[in-house]
mmCIF file of C-alpha atoms and ligand atoms in Angstrom:
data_model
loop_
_atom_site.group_PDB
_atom_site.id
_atom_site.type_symbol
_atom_site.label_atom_id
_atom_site.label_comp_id
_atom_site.label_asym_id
_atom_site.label_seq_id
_atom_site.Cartn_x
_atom_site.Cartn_y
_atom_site.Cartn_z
ATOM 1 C CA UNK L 1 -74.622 202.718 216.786
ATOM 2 C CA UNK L 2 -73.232 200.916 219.498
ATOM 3 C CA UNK L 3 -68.521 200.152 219.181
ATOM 4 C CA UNK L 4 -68.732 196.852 218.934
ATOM 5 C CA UNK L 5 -71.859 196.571 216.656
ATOM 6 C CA UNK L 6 -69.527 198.885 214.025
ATOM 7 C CA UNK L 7 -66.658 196.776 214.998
ATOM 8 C CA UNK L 8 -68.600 193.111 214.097
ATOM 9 C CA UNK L 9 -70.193 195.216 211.018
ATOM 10 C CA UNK L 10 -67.052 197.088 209.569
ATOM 11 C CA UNK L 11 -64.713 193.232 209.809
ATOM 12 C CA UNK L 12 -67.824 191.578 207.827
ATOM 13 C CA UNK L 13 -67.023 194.225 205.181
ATOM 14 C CA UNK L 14 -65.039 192.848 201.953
ATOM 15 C CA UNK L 15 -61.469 193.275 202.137
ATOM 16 C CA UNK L 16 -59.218 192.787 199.252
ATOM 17 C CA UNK L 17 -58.240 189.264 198.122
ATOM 18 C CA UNK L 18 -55.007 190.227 196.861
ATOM 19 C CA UNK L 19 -53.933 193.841 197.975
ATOM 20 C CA UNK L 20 -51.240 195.474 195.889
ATOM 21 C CA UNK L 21 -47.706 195.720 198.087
ATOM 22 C CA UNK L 22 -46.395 198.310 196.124
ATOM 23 C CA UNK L 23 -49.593 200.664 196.600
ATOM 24 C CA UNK L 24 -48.994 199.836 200.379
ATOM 25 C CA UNK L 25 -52.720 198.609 200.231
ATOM 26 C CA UNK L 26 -53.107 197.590 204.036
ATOM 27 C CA UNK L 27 -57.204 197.118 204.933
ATOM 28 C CA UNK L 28 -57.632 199.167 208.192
ATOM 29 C CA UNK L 29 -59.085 196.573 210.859
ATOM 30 C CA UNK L 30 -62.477 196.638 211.543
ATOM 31 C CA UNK L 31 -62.299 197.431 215.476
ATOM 32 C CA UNK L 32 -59.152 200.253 214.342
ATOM 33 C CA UNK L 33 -61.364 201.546 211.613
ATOM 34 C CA UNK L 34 -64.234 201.656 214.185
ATOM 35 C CA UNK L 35 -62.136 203.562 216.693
ATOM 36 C CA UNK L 36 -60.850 205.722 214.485
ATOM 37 C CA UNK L 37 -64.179 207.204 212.849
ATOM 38 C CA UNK L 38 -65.977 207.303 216.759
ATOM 39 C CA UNK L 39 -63.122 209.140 217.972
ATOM 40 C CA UNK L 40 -63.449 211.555 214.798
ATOM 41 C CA UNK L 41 -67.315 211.496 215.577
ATOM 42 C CA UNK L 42 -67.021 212.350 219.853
ATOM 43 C CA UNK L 43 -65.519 215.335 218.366
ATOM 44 C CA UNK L 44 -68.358 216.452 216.145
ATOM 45 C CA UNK L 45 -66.224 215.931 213.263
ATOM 46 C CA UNK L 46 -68.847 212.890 211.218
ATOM 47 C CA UNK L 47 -72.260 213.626 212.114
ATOM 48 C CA UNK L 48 -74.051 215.764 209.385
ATOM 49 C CA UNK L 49 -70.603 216.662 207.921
ATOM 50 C CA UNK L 50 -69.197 216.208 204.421
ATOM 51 C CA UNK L 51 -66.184 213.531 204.659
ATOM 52 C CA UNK L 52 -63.610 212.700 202.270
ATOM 53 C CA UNK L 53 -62.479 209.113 202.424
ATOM 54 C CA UNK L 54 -58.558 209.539 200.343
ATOM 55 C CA UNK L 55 -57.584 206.336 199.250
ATOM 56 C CA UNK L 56 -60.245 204.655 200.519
ATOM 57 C CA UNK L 57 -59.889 200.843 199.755
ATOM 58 C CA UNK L 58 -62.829 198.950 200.402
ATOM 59 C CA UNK L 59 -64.465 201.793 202.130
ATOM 60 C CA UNK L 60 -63.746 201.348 206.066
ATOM 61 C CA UNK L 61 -63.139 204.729 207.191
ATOM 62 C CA UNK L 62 -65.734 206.094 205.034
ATOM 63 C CA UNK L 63 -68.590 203.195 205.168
ATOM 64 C CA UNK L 64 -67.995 204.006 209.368
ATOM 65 C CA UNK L 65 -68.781 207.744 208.896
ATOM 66 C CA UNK L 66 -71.822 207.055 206.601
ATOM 67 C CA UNK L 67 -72.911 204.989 209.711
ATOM 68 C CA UNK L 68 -72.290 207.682 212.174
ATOM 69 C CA UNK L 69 -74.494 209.873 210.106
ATOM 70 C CA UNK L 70 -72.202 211.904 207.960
ATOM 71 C CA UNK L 71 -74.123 213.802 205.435
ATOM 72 C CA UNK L 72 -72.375 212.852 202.937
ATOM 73 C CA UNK L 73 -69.337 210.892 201.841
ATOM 74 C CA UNK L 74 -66.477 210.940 199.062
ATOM 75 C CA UNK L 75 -64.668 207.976 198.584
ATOM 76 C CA UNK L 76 -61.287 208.737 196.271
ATOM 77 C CA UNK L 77 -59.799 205.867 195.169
ATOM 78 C CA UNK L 78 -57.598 204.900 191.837
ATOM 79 C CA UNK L 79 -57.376 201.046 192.295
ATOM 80 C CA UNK L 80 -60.599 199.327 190.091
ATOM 81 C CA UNK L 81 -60.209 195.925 191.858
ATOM 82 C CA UNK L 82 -60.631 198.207 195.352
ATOM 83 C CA UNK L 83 -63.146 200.135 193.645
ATOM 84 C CA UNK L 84 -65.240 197.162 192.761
ATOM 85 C CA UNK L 85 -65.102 195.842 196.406
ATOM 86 C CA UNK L 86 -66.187 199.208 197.693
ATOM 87 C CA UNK L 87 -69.376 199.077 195.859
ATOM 88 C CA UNK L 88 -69.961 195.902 196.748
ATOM 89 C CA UNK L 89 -69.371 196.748 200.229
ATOM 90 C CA UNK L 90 -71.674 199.655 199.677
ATOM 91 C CA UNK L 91 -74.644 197.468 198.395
ATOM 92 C CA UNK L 92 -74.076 195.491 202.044
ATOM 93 C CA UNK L 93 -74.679 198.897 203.502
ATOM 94 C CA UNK L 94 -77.697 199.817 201.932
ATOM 95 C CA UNK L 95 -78.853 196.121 202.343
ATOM 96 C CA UNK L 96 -78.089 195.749 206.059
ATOM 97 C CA UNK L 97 -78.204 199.206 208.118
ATOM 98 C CA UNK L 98 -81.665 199.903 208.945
ATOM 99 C CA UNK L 99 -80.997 203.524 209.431
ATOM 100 C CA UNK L 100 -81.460 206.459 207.477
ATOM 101 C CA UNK L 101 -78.050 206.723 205.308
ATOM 102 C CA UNK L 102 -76.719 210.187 204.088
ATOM 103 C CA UNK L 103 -74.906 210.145 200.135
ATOM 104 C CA UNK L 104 -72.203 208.972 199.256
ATOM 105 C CA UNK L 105 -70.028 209.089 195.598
ATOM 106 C CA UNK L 106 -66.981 207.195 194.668
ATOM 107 C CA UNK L 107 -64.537 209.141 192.669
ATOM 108 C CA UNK L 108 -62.602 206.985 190.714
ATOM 109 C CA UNK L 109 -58.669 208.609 190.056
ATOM 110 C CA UNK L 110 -55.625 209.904 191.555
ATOM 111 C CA UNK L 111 -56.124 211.281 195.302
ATOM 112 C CA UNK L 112 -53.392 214.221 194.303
ATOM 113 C CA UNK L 113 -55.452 215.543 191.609
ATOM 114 C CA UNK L 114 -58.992 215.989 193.424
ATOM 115 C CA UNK L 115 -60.906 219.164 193.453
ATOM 116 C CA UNK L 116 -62.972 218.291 196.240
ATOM 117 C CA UNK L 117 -64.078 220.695 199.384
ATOM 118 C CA UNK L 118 -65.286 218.716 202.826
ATOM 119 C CA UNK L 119 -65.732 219.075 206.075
ATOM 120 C CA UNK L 120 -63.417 216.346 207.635
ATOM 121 C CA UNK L 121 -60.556 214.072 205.619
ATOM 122 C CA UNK L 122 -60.006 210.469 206.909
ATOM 123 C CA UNK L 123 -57.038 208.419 205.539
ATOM 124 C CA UNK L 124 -55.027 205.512 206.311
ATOM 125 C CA UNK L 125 -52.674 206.429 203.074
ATOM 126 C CA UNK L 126 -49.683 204.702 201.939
ATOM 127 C CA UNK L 127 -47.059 204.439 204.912
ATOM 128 C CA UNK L 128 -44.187 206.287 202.592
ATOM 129 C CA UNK L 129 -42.110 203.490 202.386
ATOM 130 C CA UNK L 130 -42.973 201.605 199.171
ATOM 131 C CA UNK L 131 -43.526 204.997 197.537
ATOM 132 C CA UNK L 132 -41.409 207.626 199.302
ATOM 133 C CA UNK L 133 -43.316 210.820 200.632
ATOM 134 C CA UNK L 134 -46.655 209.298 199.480
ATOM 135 C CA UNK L 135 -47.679 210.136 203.261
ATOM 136 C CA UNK L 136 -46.867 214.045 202.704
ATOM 137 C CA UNK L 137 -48.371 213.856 199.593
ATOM 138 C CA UNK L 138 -51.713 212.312 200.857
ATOM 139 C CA UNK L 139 -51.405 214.860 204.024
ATOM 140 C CA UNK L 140 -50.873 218.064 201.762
ATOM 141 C CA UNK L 141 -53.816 217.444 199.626
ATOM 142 C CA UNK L 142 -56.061 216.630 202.725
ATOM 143 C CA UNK L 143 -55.008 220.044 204.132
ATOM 144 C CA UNK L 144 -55.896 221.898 200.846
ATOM 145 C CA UNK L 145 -59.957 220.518 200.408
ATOM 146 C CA UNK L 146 -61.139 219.913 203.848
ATOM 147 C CA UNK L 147 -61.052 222.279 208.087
ATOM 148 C CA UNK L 148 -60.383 218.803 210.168
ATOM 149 C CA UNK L 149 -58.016 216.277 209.028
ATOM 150 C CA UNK L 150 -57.579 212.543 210.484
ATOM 151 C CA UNK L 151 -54.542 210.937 209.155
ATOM 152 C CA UNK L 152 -52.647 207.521 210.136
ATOM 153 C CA UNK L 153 -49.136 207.647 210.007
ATOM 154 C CA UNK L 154 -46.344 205.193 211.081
ATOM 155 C CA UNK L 155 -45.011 206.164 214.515
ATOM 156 C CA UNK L 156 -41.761 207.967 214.549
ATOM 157 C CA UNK L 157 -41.856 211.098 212.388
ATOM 158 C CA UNK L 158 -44.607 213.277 214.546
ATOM 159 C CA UNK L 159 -42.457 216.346 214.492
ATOM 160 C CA UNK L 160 -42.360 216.503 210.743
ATOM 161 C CA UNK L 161 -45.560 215.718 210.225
ATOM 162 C CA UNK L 162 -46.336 218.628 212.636
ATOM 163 C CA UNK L 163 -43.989 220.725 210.681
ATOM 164 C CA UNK L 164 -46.115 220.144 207.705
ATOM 165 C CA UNK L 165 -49.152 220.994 209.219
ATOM 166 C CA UNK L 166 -47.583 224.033 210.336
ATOM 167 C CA UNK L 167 -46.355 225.246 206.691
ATOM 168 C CA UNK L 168 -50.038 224.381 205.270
ATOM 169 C CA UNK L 169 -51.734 226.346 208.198
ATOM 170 C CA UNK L 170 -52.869 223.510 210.317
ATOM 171 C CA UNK L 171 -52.174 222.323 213.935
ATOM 172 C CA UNK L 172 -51.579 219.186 214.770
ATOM 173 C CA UNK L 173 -54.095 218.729 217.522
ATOM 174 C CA UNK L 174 -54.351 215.063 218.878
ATOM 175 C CA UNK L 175 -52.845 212.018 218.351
ATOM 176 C CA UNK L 176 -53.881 208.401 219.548
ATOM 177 C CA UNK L 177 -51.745 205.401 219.151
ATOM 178 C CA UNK L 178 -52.327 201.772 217.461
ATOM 179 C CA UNK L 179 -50.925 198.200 216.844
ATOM 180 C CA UNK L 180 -51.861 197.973 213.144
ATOM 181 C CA UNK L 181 -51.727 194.235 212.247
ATOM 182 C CA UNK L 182 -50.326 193.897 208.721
ATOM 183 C CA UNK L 183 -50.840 190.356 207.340
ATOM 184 C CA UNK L 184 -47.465 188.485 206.063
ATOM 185 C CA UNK L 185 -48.091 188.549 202.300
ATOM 186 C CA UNK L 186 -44.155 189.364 201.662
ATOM 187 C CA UNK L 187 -41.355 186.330 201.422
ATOM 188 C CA UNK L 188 -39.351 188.733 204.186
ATOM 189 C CA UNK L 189 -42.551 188.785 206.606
ATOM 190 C CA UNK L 190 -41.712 185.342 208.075
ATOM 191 C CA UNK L 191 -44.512 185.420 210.341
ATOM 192 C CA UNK L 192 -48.134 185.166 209.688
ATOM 193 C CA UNK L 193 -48.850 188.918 211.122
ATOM 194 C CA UNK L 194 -46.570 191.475 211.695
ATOM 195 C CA UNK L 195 -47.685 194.396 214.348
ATOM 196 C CA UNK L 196 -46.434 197.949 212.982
ATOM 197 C CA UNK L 197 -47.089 200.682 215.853
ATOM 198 C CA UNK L 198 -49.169 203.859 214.155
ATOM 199 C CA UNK L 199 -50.458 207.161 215.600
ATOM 200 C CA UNK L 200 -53.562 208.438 214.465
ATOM 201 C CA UNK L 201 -53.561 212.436 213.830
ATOM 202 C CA UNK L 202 -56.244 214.765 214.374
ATOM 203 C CA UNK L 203 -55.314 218.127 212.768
ATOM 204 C CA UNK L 204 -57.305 221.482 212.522
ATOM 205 C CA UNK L 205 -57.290 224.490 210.153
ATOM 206 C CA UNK L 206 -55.788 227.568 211.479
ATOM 207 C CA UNK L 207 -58.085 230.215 210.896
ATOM 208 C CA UNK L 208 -55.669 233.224 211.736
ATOM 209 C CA UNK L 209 -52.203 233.880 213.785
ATOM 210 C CA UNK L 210 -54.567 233.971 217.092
ATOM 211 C CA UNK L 211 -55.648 230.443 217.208
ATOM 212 C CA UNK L 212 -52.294 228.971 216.210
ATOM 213 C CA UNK L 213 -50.380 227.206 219.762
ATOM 214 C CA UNK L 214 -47.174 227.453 218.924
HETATM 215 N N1 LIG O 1 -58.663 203.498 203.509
HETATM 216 C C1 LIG O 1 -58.614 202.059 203.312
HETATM 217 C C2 LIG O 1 -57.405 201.604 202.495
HETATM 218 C C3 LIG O 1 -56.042 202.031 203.002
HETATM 219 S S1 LIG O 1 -54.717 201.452 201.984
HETATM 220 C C4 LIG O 1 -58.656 201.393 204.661
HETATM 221 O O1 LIG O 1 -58.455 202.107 205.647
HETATM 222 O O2 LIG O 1 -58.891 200.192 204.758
HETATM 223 C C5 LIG O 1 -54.389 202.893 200.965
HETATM 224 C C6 LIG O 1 -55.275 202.983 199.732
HETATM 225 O O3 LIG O 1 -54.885 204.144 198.991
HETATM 226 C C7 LIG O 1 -55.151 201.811 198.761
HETATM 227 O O4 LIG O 1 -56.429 201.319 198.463
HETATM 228 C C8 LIG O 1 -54.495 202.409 197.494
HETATM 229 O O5 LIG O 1 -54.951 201.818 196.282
HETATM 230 C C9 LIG O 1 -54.930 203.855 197.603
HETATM 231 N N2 LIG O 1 -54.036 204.807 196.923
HETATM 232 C C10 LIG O 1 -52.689 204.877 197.027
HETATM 233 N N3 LIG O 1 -52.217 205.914 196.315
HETATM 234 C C11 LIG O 1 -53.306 206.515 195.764
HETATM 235 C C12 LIG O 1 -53.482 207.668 194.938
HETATM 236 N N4 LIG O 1 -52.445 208.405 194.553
HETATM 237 N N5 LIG O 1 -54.740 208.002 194.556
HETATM 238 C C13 LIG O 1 -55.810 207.261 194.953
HETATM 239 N N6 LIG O 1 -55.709 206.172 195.756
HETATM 240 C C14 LIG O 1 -54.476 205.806 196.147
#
């Protein structure tokens, strides 16, 4: 499938009406979302893989790699309203791709208490500043069930993040940057969208001391 085809399909997705501020529920734009899972898939991290989707909304990240021809997808996700739009945004799938799709399950609960095992993780998870550390905590489970981790994380704390990689025995191998459009739904966001700069993360297991850059 062609960018902008999974650009123009991924934005006709559902998004949440009325996304909860406290759970830092921001919808990862289509052509972001796009970008995101065909940079993850040049690197021969989607196609035929297992991916976990952690805290995965309306589906995006993981809807992308279903169309990229993961194997098979998890979507973890503990909000009903987002879980409601997800399969609803599933149904479109099945409805509209005329390709082969590989499984997919939505497991409804806590991302921090998963016993999952994957191939690849993608997450856009909570930012860290509603609920503090919620971005470790997302990043430290993603490390424990799956060998290639893609993570979006406000800019500005990439050598900590690294750090944590490093005590979980994983490298922080990549990183791409983003203008992530956040849509005013605060009072304080005066203006209609607010740009937040992001950095996208691709991290690998460490199999043993050898492989490790340091
Ligand atoms: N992946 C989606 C949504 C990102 S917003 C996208 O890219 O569009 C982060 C999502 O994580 C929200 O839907 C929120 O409800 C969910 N979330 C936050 N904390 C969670 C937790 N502890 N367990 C499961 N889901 C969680």
């Amino acid at each position: 499938m062609r960018k902008k085809q999974l650009e123009i399909f991924l934005s006709n997705l559902k998004e949440m009406e009325d996304p909860d501020m406290f759970e830092e529920q921001y919808t990862t734009p289509g052509d972001i979302a796009a970008e995101i899972v065909l940079f993850a898939y040049h690197r021969g991290d989607i196609e035929g893989k297992t991916i976990i989707d952690l805290g995965a909304g309306t589906g995006r990240l993981g809807i992308a790699s279903l169309l990229l021809g993961a194997k098979k997808v998890y979507f973890v996700e503990k909000d009903r309203r987002a879980i409601e739009i997800l399969n609803d945004n599933l149904e479109t799938l099945t409805l509209k791709s005329n390709q082969i799709l590989g499984e997919y399950e939505i497991k409804d609960g806590d991302v921090l208490n998963v016993l999952l095992r994957g191939d690849t993780i993608v997450q856009n998870p909570p930012f860290g500043t509603k609920k503090r550390n919620m971005d470790t905590k997302f990043l430290k489970k993603a490390f424990e069930i799956g060998d290639v981790v893609y993570s979006l994380h406000k800019k500005g704390n990439y050598d900590f993040i690294r750090n944590v990689a490093l005590e979980n025995n994983f490298e922080l191998v990549e990183k791409e940057s983003f203008n992530f459009p956040i849509k005013a739904m605060f009072q304080v966001h005066k203006k209609r969208k607010v740009l937040i700069e992001v950095e996208l993360y691709r991290f690998m297991r460490c199999y043993d001391g050898s492989e490790r850059r340091d």
